[in-house]
C-alpha positions as a printed NumPy array, in Angstrom:
array([[ 23.942,  27.236,   0.057],
       [ 25.413,  29.831,   2.223],
       [ 27.583,  29.229,   5.336],
       [ 24.541,  29.921,   8.04 ],
       [ 21.44 ,  29.558,   5.973],
       [ 21.007,  25.549,   5.553],
       [ 17.67 ,  24.136,   8.014],
       [ 18.28 ,  20.325,   6.384],
       [ 18.722,  18.098,   3.468],
       [ 15.994,  17.383,   1.391],
       [ 17.062,  14.293,  -1.458],
       [ 14.931,  12.52 ,  -4.006],
       [ 15.438,   8.861,  -5.536],
       [ 13.659,   6.5  ,  -7.925],
       [ 14.278,   2.143,  -6.181],
       [ 13.798,  -0.292,  -8.867],
       [ 11.671,  -2.228,  -6.435],
       [  8.1  ,  -2.032,  -5.239],
       [  6.531,   0.522,  -1.91 ],
       [  6.639,  -2.268,   1.079],
       [ 10.01 ,  -3.528,  -0.152],
       [ 11.603,  -0.181,  -0.229],
       [  9.571,  -0.21 ,   3.246],
       [ 11.302,  -3.229,   4.309],
       [ 14.719,  -2.01 ,   3.713],
       [ 13.882,   0.581,   6.067],
       [ 12.827,  -1.754,   8.6  ],
       [ 14.09 ,  -4.906,   8.889],
       [ 17.447,  -5.123,  10.83 ],
       [ 19.587,  -6.883,   8.501],
       [ 18.299,  -5.268,   5.766],
       [ 18.814,  -1.356,   7.236],
       [ 22.616,  -3.059,   8.138],
       [ 23.373,  -3.862,   4.153],
       [ 22.556,  -0.454,   3.45 ],
       [ 22.525,   1.804,   6.377],
       [ 26.503,   3.336,   6.42 ],
       [ 27.499,   3.181,   2.561],
       [ 30.797,   1.235,   1.929],
       [ 31.   ,   0.651,   6.046],
       [ 30.339,  -2.301,   8.212],
       [ 27.448,  -1.939,  10.795],
       [ 27.372,  -5.55 ,  12.199],
       [ 23.484,  -7.289,  12.8  ],
       [ 24.77 ,  -7.343,  16.071],
       [ 24.585,  -4.041,  16.484],
       [ 21.43 ,  -2.719,  15.074],
       [ 18.233,  -2.557,  17.256],
       [ 14.878,  -1.845,  15.67 ],
       [ 11.144,  -1.574,  17.407],
       [  9.192,  -0.388,  14.953],
       [  6.479,   1.697,  16.548],
       [  5.696,   5.044,  17.209],
       [  7.556,   5.436,  20.216],
       [  9.783,   2.936,  19.641],
       [ 13.884,   2.99 ,  19.041],
       [ 16.098,   2.734,  17.174],
       [ 19.946,   2.282,  17.48 ],
       [ 22.99 ,   0.927,  15.481],
       [ 26.452,   1.396,  15.461],
       [ 29.071,   1.932,  11.917],
       [ 32.189,  -0.006,  12.212],
       [ 35.002,   1.4  ,  10.24 ],
       [ 39.258,   0.212,  11.095],
       [ 39.706,   2.026,  13.846],
       [ 36.318,   4.152,  14.176],
       [ 32.681,   3.474,  16.09 ],
       [ 30.026,   5.313,  14.864],
       [ 26.698,   5.039,  16.675],
       [ 23.577,   6.521,  15.527],
       [ 19.746,   6.472,  17.347],
       [ 16.567,   8.062,  17.373],
       [ 12.813,   6.968,  18.546],
       [  9.699,   6.523,  15.857],
       [  7.02 ,   8.433,  15.941],
       [  5.587,   7.462,  12.683],
       [  5.123,   4.438,  11.014],
       [  3.103,   4.711,   8.416],
       [  3.088,   0.933,   6.088],
       [  4.095,   1.29 ,   3.614],
       [  3.787,   4.925,   3.258],
       [  6.708,   5.955,   5.034],
       [  8.109,   6.192,   8.173],
       [  9.232,   9.997,  11.008],
       [ 11.89 ,   9.234,  13.242],
       [ 14.576,  11.156,  15.407],
       [ 18.255,  10.889,  14.755],
       [ 21.271,  11.306,  16.748],
       [ 24.468,  10.196,  16.978],
       [ 27.496,   9.551,  19.426],
       [ 28.25 ,  13.437,  19.378],
       [ 24.221,  14.908,  20.379],
       [ 24.017,  15.928,  23.819],
       [ 21.617,  13.665,  25.852],
       [ 18.705,  15.53 ,  26.062],
       [ 19.148,  17.127,  22.849],
       [ 15.556,  15.909,  20.42 ],
       [ 18.069,  14.735,  17.358],
       [ 17.024,  15.544,  13.588],
       [ 14.304,  14.699,  12.495],
       [ 13.905,  12.418,   9.306],
       [ 11.197,  11.887,   7.226],
       [ 10.536,   9.301,   4.576],
       [  8.332,   9.313,   1.747],
       [  7.578,   5.911,  -0.247],
       [  5.479,   6.733,  -3.66 ],
       [  4.72 ,   3.937,  -5.385],
       [  5.16 ,   4.815,  -9.824],
       [  4.228,   1.507, -10.547],
       [  6.379,  -1.396, -13.078],
       [  8.163,  -2.513,  -9.364],
       [ 10.   ,   1.431,  -8.827],
       [  8.934,   3.738,  -5.723],
       [ 10.453,   7.208,  -5.112],
       [ 12.204,   7.543,  -1.938],
       [ 11.447,  11.462,  -0.543],
       [ 13.625,  12.004,   2.366],
       [ 14.14 ,  15.381,   4.671],
       [ 15.956,  16.172,   7.156],
       [ 15.408,  19.039,   9.366],
       [ 16.446,  20.253,  13.198],
       [ 18.108,  23.226,  12.646],
       [ 21.48 ,  20.987,  15.121],
       [ 23.889,  20.998,  12.493],
       [ 25.888,  23.482,  11.188],
       [ 26.078,  24.287,   6.797],
       [ 29.241,  22.821,   6.958],
       [ 28.053,  19.313,   8.57 ],
       [ 24.876,  19.125,   6.595],
       [ 26.971,  19.201,   3.699],
       [ 28.065,  16.722,   4.837],
       [ 25.589,  13.785,   6.442],
       [ 24.098,  15.069,   2.664],
       [ 26.942,  13.534,   1.155],
       [ 26.564,  10.256,   3.417],
       [ 22.963,  10.059,   2.788],
       [ 23.525,   9.586,  -0.812],
       [ 26.022,   6.921,  -0.826],
       [ 23.516,   5.144,   2.006],
       [ 21.791,   5.628,  -1.003],
       [ 23.668,   4.163,  -3.264],
       [ 24.21 ,   1.33 ,  -1.142],
       [ 19.885,   1.167,  -0.483],
       [ 19.892,   0.683,  -4.764],
       [ 21.819,  -1.638,  -4.813],
       [ 20.414,  -4.139,  -2.1  ],
       [ 17.875,  -3.813,  -3.192],
       [ 18.803,  -4.706,  -6.805],
       [ 21.107,  -7.789,  -5.338],
       [ 17.911,  -9.112,  -2.828],
       [ 14.476,  -8.179,  -4.12 ]])
């Protein structure tokens, strides 16, 4: 990708879990804390989720010597088909809308679900999008592991 043209992130994963289980992994604080952040720790008492249109969510990723807060607002909640929510980190200006994340869960049968992920907003540089994409890939590895160990 060339430096100034990158507008977001598009990722797809096939997860070995039923569609409703994948939806729950994105909307249950226990599940979300277990995979969001990848290998980093997300203490359950630092997670808040009001999963409804207009509801807010927040969490803090805790690593040695640093805390990384994330938060946003749910725009659409369509159980079990997907979610649309905003995403801001601690460096985002308070009045900024943040990035918009759209996740769609498609039942492929045989207890497999296609996860289609899109992040848009244009508020990050190409380098920040590349780093965020690497982060989401690690998060989705952790999500797959969570679904395997907590079906």
